[in-house]
Amino acid sequence: MTNPQMVMYEEEFNQIQAIVDRLVKEANARVVFIIDKNGQLIAASGDTELDTTSLASLTAGNIAATGGMAKLLRENEFTTQFHEGEQSNIHIQLVGNRVILVVIFDNKTSLGLVRLRVKKASEQLNGIFEALLQKVQDPARETPFAEITDEDIDNLFND
Amino acid sequence: MSFINYLSREINCKIVYYGPGLCGKTTNLQYVYNKTNPEAKGKMISLATETERTLFFDFLPLALGEIRGFKTRFHLYTVPGQVFYDASRKLILKGVDGVVFVADSQIARMEANMESMENLRTNLAEQGYSLDKLPYVIQYNKRDMPSIAPSEELRAMLNPQGVPDFDAVAVTGQGVFETLKAIAKLVLTELRRSGG
Ligand SMILES: Nc1nc2c(ncn2[C@@H]2O[C@H](COP(=O)(O)OP(=O)(O)OP(=O)(O)O)[C@@H](O)[C@H]2O)c(=O)[nH]1
Ligand SMILES: [Mg+2]
């Protein structure tokens, strides 16, 4: 495996959720979510009626595509993207080259405010994900899957 | 690279359907989508050209059920098979947990199958993966077409390692769920081996 496994525990999740909740409020955004670079949703806050699973996968694809372009230009990854629409705008921020922070907002707020709040949140998130990574790489870490049997797996498909 | 969430008690895995252009990757996902209960699936996303060729990827999130109190979720992706979309194929392979290689059984497509498999190996290697170590199954699709190679011949050419393989007609669904179940099993078995 080239990348360590992504794992989420209650303690870190609560810290992350608190940051995301605060960001929605302070930036006056419609929705904020965090996904990993593979497009898996980690946390969300705000108007989560939106199809966040689909948005997560498309955002990851978008970051992957611009990352590919950066590579061709021998450039470091583009860490920030902004897409402006008539009603909604999307601000995408790569955090610690590992997770993606997405803010969707409308004209109730401004790009300047969003940028400012995103910057602060990114710094905090970066620290949390660093610590999480350390924890995941601990060889003594317990996992729920060491014990599963062939039967457990077969049972998944008996519908 | 699977994602284990201890809080929501979920495990997420990524499966990629790979293979030459028009072999039936998107059709596999469409069949799975159409036959799955609404509560077990999310929206299927297809980033395609106007002629319905995959441009970047198809994406289908699927919930399979619980193992030991953990919900298992699979994210199915297809790559664009056309040769010139290679840069996109590489991106889709990032973080993959299991690969389904969809071969086109038509004799005229044998070279395309071989090239695509070679391309899969190269692209995985670039990211430090090896096809021999990854959960991996093969599907021989389009068994309903007139000029097809016998399964044994396809197997000899494309499956010397003897990974699980299946005959399929993706348009009617034959072999589609067998293929998906086989790769899902291998991915979960690998998770147990590697300790998640
Ligand atoms: N007869 C027959 N046609 C099939 C079968 N599977 C797929 N097709 C048809 O083959 C064509 C291409 O299928 P797709 O699923 O779009 O192929 P793809 O592999 O996604 O192609 P790209 O996106 O270009 O890589 C479509 O017209 C399908 O209906 C099959 O088993 N039998
Ligand atoms: Mg396709």
mmCIF file of C-alpha atoms and ligand atoms in Angstrom:
data_model
loop_
_atom_site.group_PDB
_atom_site.id
_atom_site.type_symbol
_atom_site.label_atom_id
_atom_site.label_comp_id
_atom_site.label_asym_id
_atom_site.label_seq_id
_atom_site.Cartn_x
_atom_site.Cartn_y
_atom_site.Cartn_z
ATOM 1 C CA MET A 1 0.000 0.000 0.000
ATOM 2 C CA THR A 2 1.384 3.372 -0.976
ATOM 3 C CA ASN A 3 -0.941 5.293 1.298
ATOM 4 C CA PRO A 4 -1.791 4.484 4.870
ATOM 5 C CA GLN A 5 -5.329 3.425 5.559
ATOM 6 C CA MET A 6 -7.833 6.131 6.431
ATOM 7 C CA VAL A 7 -9.499 5.503 9.765
ATOM 8 C CA MET A 8 -11.828 7.677 11.821
ATOM 9 C CA TYR A 9 -12.336 7.435 15.596
ATOM 10 C CA GLU A 10 -14.863 9.131 17.814
ATOM 11 C CA GLU A 11 -12.411 11.502 19.478
ATOM 12 C CA GLU A 12 -10.992 12.911 16.243
ATOM 13 C CA PHE A 13 -14.363 12.887 14.555
ATOM 14 C CA ASN A 14 -15.811 15.092 17.278
ATOM 15 C CA GLN A 15 -12.942 17.542 16.904
ATOM 16 C CA ILE A 16 -13.377 17.609 13.126
ATOM 17 C CA GLN A 17 -17.135 17.964 13.353
ATOM 18 C CA ALA A 18 -16.749 20.895 15.745
ATOM 19 C CA ILE A 19 -14.476 22.687 13.273
ATOM 20 C CA VAL A 20 -16.840 22.045 10.392
ATOM 21 C CA ASP A 21 -19.865 23.212 12.411
ATOM 22 C CA ARG A 22 -18.052 26.384 13.394
ATOM 23 C CA LEU A 23 -16.943 27.028 9.810
ATOM 24 C CA VAL A 24 -20.507 26.814 8.468
ATOM 25 C CA LYS A 25 -21.611 29.426 10.993
ATOM 26 C CA GLU A 26 -18.640 31.769 10.857
ATOM 27 C CA ALA A 27 -18.429 31.761 7.060
ATOM 28 C CA ASN A 28 -22.215 31.925 6.763
ATOM 29 C CA ALA A 29 -22.019 29.045 4.304
ATOM 30 C CA ARG A 30 -24.724 26.725 3.025
ATOM 31 C CA VAL A 31 -22.808 23.530 3.586
ATOM 32 C CA VAL A 32 -19.271 22.497 4.484
ATOM 33 C CA PHE A 33 -17.848 19.042 4.033
ATOM 34 C CA ILE A 34 -14.591 17.186 4.326
ATOM 35 C CA ILE A 35 -13.676 14.266 2.114
ATOM 36 C CA ASP A 36 -10.559 12.219 1.629
ATOM 37 C CA LYS A 37 -8.719 12.290 -1.688
ATOM 38 C CA ASN A 38 -10.501 9.113 -2.744
ATOM 39 C CA GLY A 39 -13.854 10.815 -2.516
ATOM 40 C CA GLN A 40 -15.063 9.343 0.742
ATOM 41 C CA LEU A 41 -17.074 11.669 2.916
ATOM 42 C CA ILE A 42 -15.568 12.259 6.368
ATOM 43 C CA ALA A 43 -17.767 14.973 7.883
ATOM 44 C CA ALA A 44 -20.429 17.450 6.800
ATOM 45 C CA SER A 45 -22.352 20.335 8.311
ATOM 46 C CA GLY A 46 -25.101 22.658 7.173
ATOM 47 C CA ASP A 47 -27.602 21.818 4.462
ATOM 48 C CA THR A 48 -26.780 18.123 4.239
ATOM 49 C CA GLU A 49 -29.928 17.492 2.219
ATOM 50 C CA LEU A 50 -27.589 17.979 -0.710
ATOM 51 C CA ASP A 51 -26.319 14.756 -2.253
ATOM 52 C CA THR A 52 -23.005 14.857 -0.398
ATOM 53 C CA THR A 53 -21.941 11.365 -1.537
ATOM 54 C CA SER A 54 -22.088 12.431 -5.180
ATOM 55 C CA LEU A 55 -20.524 15.809 -4.455
ATOM 56 C CA ALA A 56 -17.692 14.080 -2.589
ATOM 57 C CA SER A 57 -16.851 11.766 -5.460
ATOM 58 C CA LEU A 58 -16.969 14.588 -8.030
ATOM 59 C CA THR A 59 -14.846 16.902 -5.899
ATOM 60 C CA ALA A 60 -12.226 14.201 -5.475
ATOM 61 C CA GLY A 61 -12.256 13.661 -9.248
ATOM 62 C CA ASN A 62 -11.842 17.379 -9.746
ATOM 63 C CA ILE A 63 -8.894 17.591 -7.340
ATOM 64 C CA ALA A 64 -7.355 14.518 -8.958
ATOM 65 C CA ALA A 65 -7.693 16.091 -12.406
ATOM 66 C CA THR A 66 -6.151 19.432 -11.423
ATOM 67 C CA GLY A 67 -3.453 17.529 -9.527
ATOM 68 C CA GLY A 68 -2.697 15.711 -12.786
ATOM 69 C CA MET A 69 -2.453 19.020 -14.629
ATOM 70 C CA ALA A 70 -0.113 20.413 -11.961
ATOM 71 C CA LYS A 71 2.144 17.412 -12.400
ATOM 72 C CA LEU A 72 2.368 18.013 -16.147
ATOM 73 C CA LEU A 73 3.389 21.609 -15.435
ATOM 74 C CA ARG A 74 5.875 20.408 -12.806
ATOM 75 C CA GLU A 75 3.905 22.498 -10.379
ATOM 76 C CA ASN A 76 2.964 21.622 -6.821
ATOM 77 C CA GLU A 77 -0.653 20.686 -6.410
ATOM 78 C CA PHE A 78 -3.123 23.546 -6.744
ATOM 79 C CA THR A 79 -4.340 23.794 -3.195
ATOM 80 C CA THR A 80 -7.290 26.115 -3.759
ATOM 81 C CA GLN A 81 -10.083 26.152 -6.322
ATOM 82 C CA PHE A 82 -13.038 28.439 -6.630
ATOM 83 C CA HIS A 83 -16.065 27.975 -8.860
ATOM 84 C CA GLU A 84 -18.506 30.823 -9.171
ATOM 85 C CA GLY A 85 -22.108 30.211 -10.173
ATOM 86 C CA GLU A 86 -25.191 32.388 -10.387
ATOM 87 C CA GLN A 87 -26.664 31.147 -7.112
ATOM 88 C CA SER A 88 -24.022 28.971 -5.523
ATOM 89 C CA ASN A 89 -20.280 29.115 -5.288
ATOM 90 C CA ILE A 90 -17.880 26.354 -4.389
ATOM 91 C CA HIS A 91 -14.597 26.859 -2.565
ATOM 92 C CA ILE A 92 -12.317 23.819 -2.500
ATOM 93 C CA GLN A 93 -9.232 23.668 -0.309
ATOM 94 C CA LEU A 94 -6.695 20.863 -0.146
ATOM 95 C CA VAL A 95 -5.627 20.351 3.478
ATOM 96 C CA GLY A 96 -2.245 18.803 4.226
ATOM 97 C CA ASN A 97 -2.317 17.161 0.787
ATOM 98 C CA ARG A 98 -4.556 14.530 2.281
ATOM 99 C CA VAL A 99 -8.132 15.711 2.752
ATOM 100 C CA ILE A 100 -10.313 18.209 0.924
ATOM 101 C CA LEU A 101 -12.361 20.930 2.580
ATOM 102 C CA VAL A 102 -15.359 22.041 0.516
ATOM 103 C CA VAL A 103 -17.471 25.098 1.251
ATOM 104 C CA ILE A 104 -20.646 25.789 -0.711
ATOM 105 C CA PHE A 105 -22.066 29.255 -0.230
ATOM 106 C CA ASP A 106 -24.425 31.804 -1.782
ATOM 107 C CA ASN A 107 -24.635 35.601 -1.800
ATOM 108 C CA LYS A 108 -25.392 35.772 1.932
ATOM 109 C CA THR A 109 -21.637 35.839 2.444
ATOM 110 C CA SER A 110 -18.486 36.829 0.571
ATOM 111 C CA LEU A 111 -15.527 35.029 -0.914
ATOM 112 C CA GLY A 112 -13.229 37.078 1.306
ATOM 113 C CA LEU A 113 -14.885 35.894 4.485
ATOM 114 C CA VAL A 114 -14.989 32.291 3.285
ATOM 115 C CA ARG A 115 -11.285 32.387 2.448
ATOM 116 C CA LEU A 116 -10.392 33.803 5.811
ATOM 117 C CA ARG A 117 -12.378 31.220 7.758
ATOM 118 C CA VAL A 118 -11.187 28.366 5.566
ATOM 119 C CA LYS A 119 -7.599 29.316 6.246
ATOM 120 C CA LYS A 120 -8.080 29.101 9.983
ATOM 121 C CA ALA A 121 -10.040 25.841 9.779
ATOM 122 C CA SER A 122 -7.404 24.251 7.503
ATOM 123 C CA GLU A 123 -4.659 24.856 10.014
ATOM 124 C CA GLN A 124 -6.679 23.220 12.773
ATOM 125 C CA LEU A 125 -7.710 20.304 10.582
ATOM 126 C CA ASN A 126 -4.157 19.716 9.480
ATOM 127 C CA GLY A 127 -3.087 19.131 13.063
ATOM 128 C CA ILE A 128 -5.901 16.686 13.725
ATOM 129 C CA PHE A 129 -5.230 14.624 10.601
ATOM 130 C CA GLU A 130 -1.514 14.490 11.417
ATOM 131 C CA ALA A 131 -2.329 13.018 14.819
ATOM 132 C CA LEU A 132 -4.835 10.613 13.291
ATOM 133 C CA LEU A 133 -2.213 9.373 10.872
ATOM 134 C CA GLN A 134 0.150 8.595 13.739
ATOM 135 C CA LYS A 135 -2.553 6.631 15.470
ATOM 136 C CA VAL A 136 -3.402 4.627 12.353
ATOM 137 C CA GLN A 137 0.204 3.616 11.818
ATOM 138 C CA ASP A 138 0.460 2.169 15.306
ATOM 139 C CA PRO A 139 1.030 -1.573 14.713
ATOM 140 C CA ALA A 140 -0.787 -2.452 17.945
ATOM 141 C CA ARG A 141 -3.995 -0.873 16.661
ATOM 142 C CA GLU A 142 -7.037 -3.100 17.028
ATOM 143 C CA THR A 143 -9.247 -3.704 14.033
ATOM 144 C CA PRO A 144 -12.678 -5.261 13.788
ATOM 145 C CA PHE A 145 -11.764 -7.268 10.714
ATOM 146 C CA ALA A 146 -9.097 -9.597 12.001
ATOM 147 C CA GLU A 147 -11.837 -11.815 13.394
ATOM 148 C CA ILE A 148 -14.249 -12.035 10.496
ATOM 149 C CA THR A 149 -14.906 -15.464 9.050
ATOM 150 C CA ASP A 150 -15.626 -16.663 5.535
ATOM 151 C CA GLU A 151 -19.142 -17.212 6.760
ATOM 152 C CA ASP A 152 -19.523 -13.550 7.738
ATOM 153 C CA ILE A 153 -18.475 -12.579 4.253
ATOM 154 C CA ASP A 154 -20.768 -15.119 2.583
ATOM 155 C CA ASN A 155 -23.689 -13.948 4.690
ATOM 156 C CA LEU A 156 -23.394 -10.495 3.161
ATOM 157 C CA PHE A 157 -24.638 -11.900 -0.085
ATOM 158 C CA ASN A 158 -27.476 -14.049 1.126
ATOM 159 C CA ASP A 159 -30.303 -11.717 0.338
ATOM 160 C CA MET B 1 -7.324 2.238 0.377
ATOM 161 C CA SER B 2 -10.382 1.453 2.402
ATOM 162 C CA PHE B 3 -11.792 3.873 4.939
ATOM 163 C CA ILE B 4 -12.935 2.584 8.326
ATOM 164 C CA ASN B 5 -15.172 4.870 10.327
ATOM 165 C CA TYR B 6 -15.471 3.654 13.910
ATOM 166 C CA LEU B 7 -18.014 6.285 14.740
ATOM 167 C CA SER B 8 -20.648 5.565 12.120
ATOM 168 C CA ARG B 9 -19.398 1.955 12.079
ATOM 169 C CA GLU B 10 -18.856 1.903 8.359
ATOM 170 C CA ILE B 11 -16.237 0.521 6.085
ATOM 171 C CA ASN B 12 -15.798 1.998 2.610
ATOM 172 C CA CYS B 13 -13.951 0.236 -0.195
ATOM 173 C CA LYS B 14 -13.150 1.304 -3.745
ATOM 174 C CA ILE B 15 -13.553 -1.077 -6.670
ATOM 175 C CA VAL B 16 -12.484 -0.121 -10.191
ATOM 176 C CA TYR B 17 -13.776 -1.691 -13.409
ATOM 177 C CA TYR B 18 -11.008 -1.594 -16.004
ATOM 178 C CA GLY B 19 -10.850 -2.797 -19.619
ATOM 179 C CA PRO B 20 -10.690 -1.732 -23.283
ATOM 180 C CA GLY B 21 -13.104 0.743 -24.865
ATOM 181 C CA LEU B 22 -16.684 -0.536 -25.337
ATOM 182 C CA CYS B 23 -16.052 -3.793 -23.435
ATOM 183 C CA GLY B 24 -19.063 -3.114 -21.189
ATOM 184 C CA LYS B 25 -17.749 -1.532 -17.963
ATOM 185 C CA THR B 26 -20.441 1.133 -17.787
ATOM 186 C CA THR B 27 -23.077 -1.481 -18.673
ATOM 187 C CA ASN B 28 -21.985 -3.554 -15.640
ATOM 188 C CA LEU B 29 -22.584 -0.603 -13.321
ATOM 189 C CA GLN B 30 -25.879 0.287 -14.981
ATOM 190 C CA TYR B 31 -27.137 -3.257 -14.466
ATOM 191 C CA VAL B 32 -26.091 -3.260 -10.804
ATOM 192 C CA TYR B 33 -27.757 0.119 -10.364
ATOM 193 C CA ASN B 34 -31.015 -1.014 -11.964
ATOM 194 C CA LYS B 35 -31.209 -4.195 -9.901
ATOM 195 C CA THR B 36 -30.371 -2.750 -6.499
ATOM 196 C CA ASN B 37 -32.957 -1.612 -3.942
ATOM 197 C CA PRO B 38 -33.195 2.166 -3.638
ATOM 198 C CA GLU B 39 -32.122 2.125 0.029
ATOM 199 C CA ALA B 40 -28.915 0.251 -0.825
ATOM 200 C CA LYS B 41 -27.637 2.620 -3.493
ATOM 201 C CA GLY B 42 -26.820 6.251 -4.096
ATOM 202 C CA LYS B 43 -27.063 8.117 -7.352
ATOM 203 C CA MET B 44 -25.042 6.788 -10.281
ATOM 204 C CA ILE B 45 -22.849 9.468 -11.767
ATOM 205 C CA SER B 46 -21.600 9.149 -15.337
ATOM 206 C CA LEU B 47 -19.168 11.661 -16.744
ATOM 207 C CA ALA B 48 -19.597 10.732 -20.388
ATOM 208 C CA THR B 49 -19.276 12.153 -23.891
ATOM 209 C CA GLU B 50 -22.322 12.919 -26.005
ATOM 210 C CA THR B 51 -21.995 9.458 -27.519
ATOM 211 C CA GLU B 52 -22.084 7.853 -24.064
ATOM 212 C CA ARG B 53 -18.440 6.906 -23.958
ATOM 213 C CA THR B 54 -16.996 7.326 -20.495
ATOM 214 C CA LEU B 55 -15.036 10.581 -20.373
ATOM 215 C CA PHE B 56 -13.697 10.533 -16.826
ATOM 216 C CA PHE B 57 -15.513 7.949 -14.715
ATOM 217 C CA ASP B 58 -18.791 6.360 -13.677
ATOM 218 C CA PHE B 59 -19.462 6.206 -9.949
ATOM 219 C CA LEU B 60 -21.954 4.078 -8.045
ATOM 220 C CA PRO B 61 -22.061 3.930 -4.233
ATOM 221 C CA LEU B 62 -23.492 0.683 -2.937
ATOM 222 C CA ALA B 63 -24.291 -0.631 0.551
ATOM 223 C CA LEU B 64 -23.946 -4.387 0.832
ATOM 224 C CA GLY B 65 -24.975 -5.123 4.406
ATOM 225 C CA GLU B 66 -23.312 -5.537 7.784
ATOM 226 C CA ILE B 67 -20.326 -7.513 8.957
ATOM 227 C CA ARG B 68 -19.806 -7.682 12.695
ATOM 228 C CA GLY B 69 -21.828 -4.529 13.188
ATOM 229 C CA PHE B 70 -19.997 -2.612 10.457
ATOM 230 C CA LYS B 71 -21.918 -1.418 7.408
ATOM 231 C CA THR B 72 -19.983 -2.327 4.276
ATOM 232 C CA ARG B 73 -20.074 0.243 1.526
ATOM 233 C CA PHE B 74 -18.522 -0.200 -1.881
ATOM 234 C CA HIS B 75 -17.742 2.634 -4.236
ATOM 235 C CA LEU B 76 -17.766 1.263 -7.781
ATOM 236 C CA TYR B 77 -15.900 3.210 -10.452
ATOM 237 C CA THR B 78 -15.294 2.593 -14.148
ATOM 238 C CA VAL B 79 -12.403 4.056 -16.107
ATOM 239 C CA PRO B 80 -12.670 5.414 -19.659
ATOM 240 C CA GLY B 81 -11.450 2.593 -21.905
ATOM 241 C CA GLN B 82 -10.429 4.633 -24.931
ATOM 242 C CA VAL B 83 -6.652 4.598 -25.309
ATOM 243 C CA PHE B 84 -6.145 8.369 -25.276
ATOM 244 C CA TYR B 85 -7.767 8.821 -21.864
ATOM 245 C CA ASP B 86 -4.813 7.250 -20.089
ATOM 246 C CA ALA B 87 -4.155 10.209 -17.787
ATOM 247 C CA SER B 88 -7.698 9.913 -16.419
ATOM 248 C CA ARG B 89 -7.388 6.161 -15.929
ATOM 249 C CA LYS B 90 -4.363 6.685 -13.715
ATOM 250 C CA LEU B 91 -6.289 9.080 -11.508
ATOM 251 C CA ILE B 92 -9.219 6.715 -11.042
ATOM 252 C CA LEU B 93 -6.876 3.948 -9.885
ATOM 253 C CA LYS B 94 -5.684 5.991 -6.912
ATOM 254 C CA GLY B 95 -6.667 4.380 -3.647
ATOM 255 C CA VAL B 96 -8.138 1.287 -5.322
ATOM 256 C CA ASP B 97 -8.957 -1.731 -3.123
ATOM 257 C CA GLY B 98 -9.980 -4.158 -5.849
ATOM 258 C CA VAL B 99 -9.973 -4.390 -9.658
ATOM 259 C CA VAL B 100 -12.418 -6.008 -12.064
ATOM 260 C CA PHE B 101 -10.922 -6.444 -15.504
ATOM 261 C CA VAL B 102 -13.715 -6.586 -18.082
ATOM 262 C CA ALA B 103 -12.546 -8.267 -21.280
ATOM 263 C CA ASP B 104 -14.409 -8.116 -24.591
ATOM 264 C CA SER B 105 -14.857 -11.705 -25.804
ATOM 265 C CA GLN B 106 -14.990 -10.756 -29.499
ATOM 266 C CA ILE B 107 -12.067 -12.143 -31.485
ATOM 267 C CA ALA B 108 -11.543 -8.725 -33.074
ATOM 268 C CA ARG B 109 -10.900 -7.243 -29.610
ATOM 269 C CA MET B 110 -8.194 -9.661 -28.416
ATOM 270 C CA GLU B 111 -5.380 -7.214 -29.007
ATOM 271 C CA ALA B 112 -7.316 -4.437 -27.278
ATOM 272 C CA ASN B 113 -7.812 -6.708 -24.249
ATOM 273 C CA MET B 114 -4.113 -7.495 -24.024
ATOM 274 C CA GLU B 115 -3.135 -3.852 -24.415
ATOM 275 C CA SER B 116 -5.572 -2.740 -21.757
ATOM 276 C CA MET B 117 -4.348 -5.347 -19.291
ATOM 277 C CA GLU B 118 -0.754 -4.306 -19.918
ATOM 278 C CA ASN B 119 -1.829 -0.709 -19.378
ATOM 279 C CA LEU B 120 -3.497 -1.666 -16.100
ATOM 280 C CA ARG B 121 -0.273 -3.250 -14.853
ATOM 281 C CA THR B 122 1.788 -0.237 -15.854
ATOM 282 C CA ASN B 123 -0.570 2.263 -14.272
ATOM 283 C CA LEU B 124 -0.803 0.301 -11.029
ATOM 284 C CA ALA B 125 2.966 -0.066 -10.860
ATOM 285 C CA GLU B 126 3.372 3.692 -11.251
ATOM 286 C CA GLN B 127 1.493 4.066 -7.988
ATOM 287 C CA GLY B 128 3.339 1.320 -6.202
ATOM 288 C CA TYR B 129 0.607 -1.308 -6.560
ATOM 289 C CA SER B 130 0.989 -4.723 -8.111
ATOM 290 C CA LEU B 131 -1.815 -6.543 -9.863
ATOM 291 C CA ASP B 132 -0.525 -9.779 -8.338
ATOM 292 C CA LYS B 133 -1.087 -8.506 -4.826
ATOM 293 C CA LEU B 134 -4.354 -6.669 -5.308
ATOM 294 C CA PRO B 135 -7.805 -8.295 -5.053
ATOM 295 C CA TYR B 136 -8.530 -8.889 -8.710
ATOM 296 C CA VAL B 137 -11.090 -10.755 -10.850
ATOM 297 C CA ILE B 138 -11.686 -11.028 -14.598
ATOM 298 C CA GLN B 139 -14.934 -10.971 -16.558
ATOM 299 C CA TYR B 140 -15.252 -12.245 -20.147
ATOM 300 C CA ASN B 141 -18.096 -10.086 -21.386
ATOM 301 C CA LYS B 142 -20.251 -10.100 -24.516
ATOM 302 C CA ARG B 143 -20.611 -13.890 -24.579
ATOM 303 C CA ASP B 144 -23.764 -13.353 -26.681
ATOM 304 C CA MET B 145 -21.900 -11.873 -29.641
ATOM 305 C CA PRO B 146 -21.389 -13.919 -32.843
ATOM 306 C CA SER B 147 -17.587 -13.986 -33.324
ATOM 307 C CA ILE B 148 -16.192 -14.686 -29.893
ATOM 308 C CA ALA B 149 -13.144 -16.561 -28.660
ATOM 309 C CA PRO B 150 -13.749 -19.669 -26.530
ATOM 310 C CA SER B 151 -13.516 -19.032 -22.786
ATOM 311 C CA GLU B 152 -10.488 -21.336 -22.461
ATOM 312 C CA GLU B 153 -8.607 -19.301 -25.025
ATOM 313 C CA LEU B 154 -9.438 -16.062 -23.238
ATOM 314 C CA ARG B 155 -8.380 -17.611 -19.971
ATOM 315 C CA ALA B 156 -5.057 -18.758 -21.401
ATOM 316 C CA MET B 157 -4.349 -15.286 -22.726
ATOM 317 C CA LEU B 158 -5.659 -13.083 -19.956
ATOM 318 C CA ASN B 159 -5.652 -15.172 -16.816
ATOM 319 C CA PRO B 160 -2.447 -17.176 -16.470
ATOM 320 C CA GLN B 161 -2.494 -16.477 -12.699
ATOM 321 C CA GLY B 162 -5.869 -18.192 -12.360
ATOM 322 C CA VAL B 163 -7.750 -15.439 -10.506
ATOM 323 C CA PRO B 164 -11.551 -15.890 -10.261
ATOM 324 C CA ASP B 165 -13.099 -15.335 -13.711
ATOM 325 C CA PHE B 166 -16.622 -15.211 -15.093
ATOM 326 C CA ASP B 167 -18.462 -15.361 -18.408
ATOM 327 C CA ALA B 168 -20.901 -12.493 -18.757
ATOM 328 C CA VAL B 169 -23.464 -10.734 -20.890
ATOM 329 C CA ALA B 170 -23.620 -7.394 -19.134
ATOM 330 C CA VAL B 171 -26.627 -6.147 -21.134
ATOM 331 C CA THR B 172 -28.806 -8.953 -19.763
ATOM 332 C CA GLY B 173 -27.017 -9.091 -16.414
ATOM 333 C CA GLN B 174 -25.581 -12.571 -16.811
ATOM 334 C CA GLY B 175 -22.450 -12.815 -14.673
ATOM 335 C CA VAL B 176 -22.655 -9.227 -13.439
ATOM 336 C CA PHE B 177 -23.480 -9.893 -9.776
ATOM 337 C CA GLU B 178 -21.262 -13.001 -9.686
ATOM 338 C CA THR B 179 -18.352 -10.773 -10.685
ATOM 339 C CA LEU B 180 -19.216 -8.107 -8.136
ATOM 340 C CA LYS B 181 -19.647 -10.608 -5.302
ATOM 341 C CA ALA B 182 -16.316 -12.238 -6.114
ATOM 342 C CA ILE B 183 -14.383 -8.969 -5.977
ATOM 343 C CA ALA B 184 -16.209 -7.795 -2.849
ATOM 344 C CA LYS B 185 -15.284 -11.053 -1.111
ATOM 345 C CA LEU B 186 -11.649 -10.758 -2.103
ATOM 346 C CA VAL B 187 -11.515 -7.161 -0.870
ATOM 347 C CA LEU B 188 -13.003 -8.076 2.517
ATOM 348 C CA THR B 189 -10.710 -11.075 2.811
ATOM 349 C CA GLU B 190 -7.731 -8.842 2.105
ATOM 350 C CA LEU B 191 -8.938 -6.436 4.768
ATOM 351 C CA ARG B 192 -8.913 -9.260 7.277
ATOM 352 C CA ARG B 193 -5.441 -10.361 6.191
ATOM 353 C CA SER B 194 -3.937 -6.881 6.310
ATOM 354 C CA GLY B 195 -5.726 -6.129 9.550
ATOM 355 C CA GLY B 196 -7.883 -3.350 8.036
HETATM 356 N N1 LIG C 1 -24.265 -7.661 -27.152
HETATM 357 C C1 LIG C 1 -23.737 -7.143 -26.049
HETATM 358 N N2 LIG C 1 -23.520 -5.827 -25.983
HETATM 359 C C2 LIG C 1 -22.968 -5.318 -24.834
HETATM 360 C C3 LIG C 1 -22.630 -6.153 -23.740
HETATM 361 N N3 LIG C 1 -22.109 -5.372 -22.770
HETATM 362 C C4 LIG C 1 -22.126 -4.110 -23.241
HETATM 363 N N4 LIG C 1 -22.640 -4.073 -24.493
HETATM 364 C C5 LIG C 1 -22.833 -2.895 -25.360
HETATM 365 O O1 LIG C 1 -21.555 -2.410 -25.716
HETATM 366 C C6 LIG C 1 -21.573 -0.980 -25.862
HETATM 367 C C7 LIG C 1 -20.490 -0.354 -24.977
HETATM 368 O O2 LIG C 1 -20.765 -0.630 -23.597
HETATM 369 P P1 LIG C 1 -20.227 0.310 -22.436
HETATM 370 O O3 LIG C 1 -20.667 -0.311 -21.174
HETATM 371 O O4 LIG C 1 -20.592 1.720 -22.684
HETATM 372 O O5 LIG C 1 -18.666 0.141 -22.627
HETATM 373 P P2 LIG C 1 -17.479 0.773 -21.760
HETATM 374 O O6 LIG C 1 -16.569 -0.341 -21.452
HETATM 375 O O7 LIG C 1 -18.031 1.532 -20.629
HETATM 376 O O8 LIG C 1 -16.793 1.748 -22.833
HETATM 377 P P3 LIG C 1 -15.897 3.068 -22.538
HETATM 378 O O9 LIG C 1 -16.686 3.930 -21.633
HETATM 379 O O10 LIG C 1 -15.623 3.702 -23.847
HETATM 380 O O11 LIG C 1 -14.625 2.567 -21.925
HETATM 381 C C8 LIG C 1 -22.981 -0.544 -25.448
HETATM 382 O O12 LIG C 1 -23.717 -0.348 -26.615
HETATM 383 C C9 LIG C 1 -23.509 -1.732 -24.665
HETATM 384 O O13 LIG C 1 -24.905 -1.843 -24.741
HETATM 385 C C10 LIG C 1 -22.876 -7.570 -23.849
HETATM 386 O O14 LIG C 1 -22.605 -8.369 -22.963
HETATM 387 N N5 LIG C 1 -23.421 -7.997 -25.036
HETATM 388 MG MG MG C 2 -17.877 3.422 -20.015
#
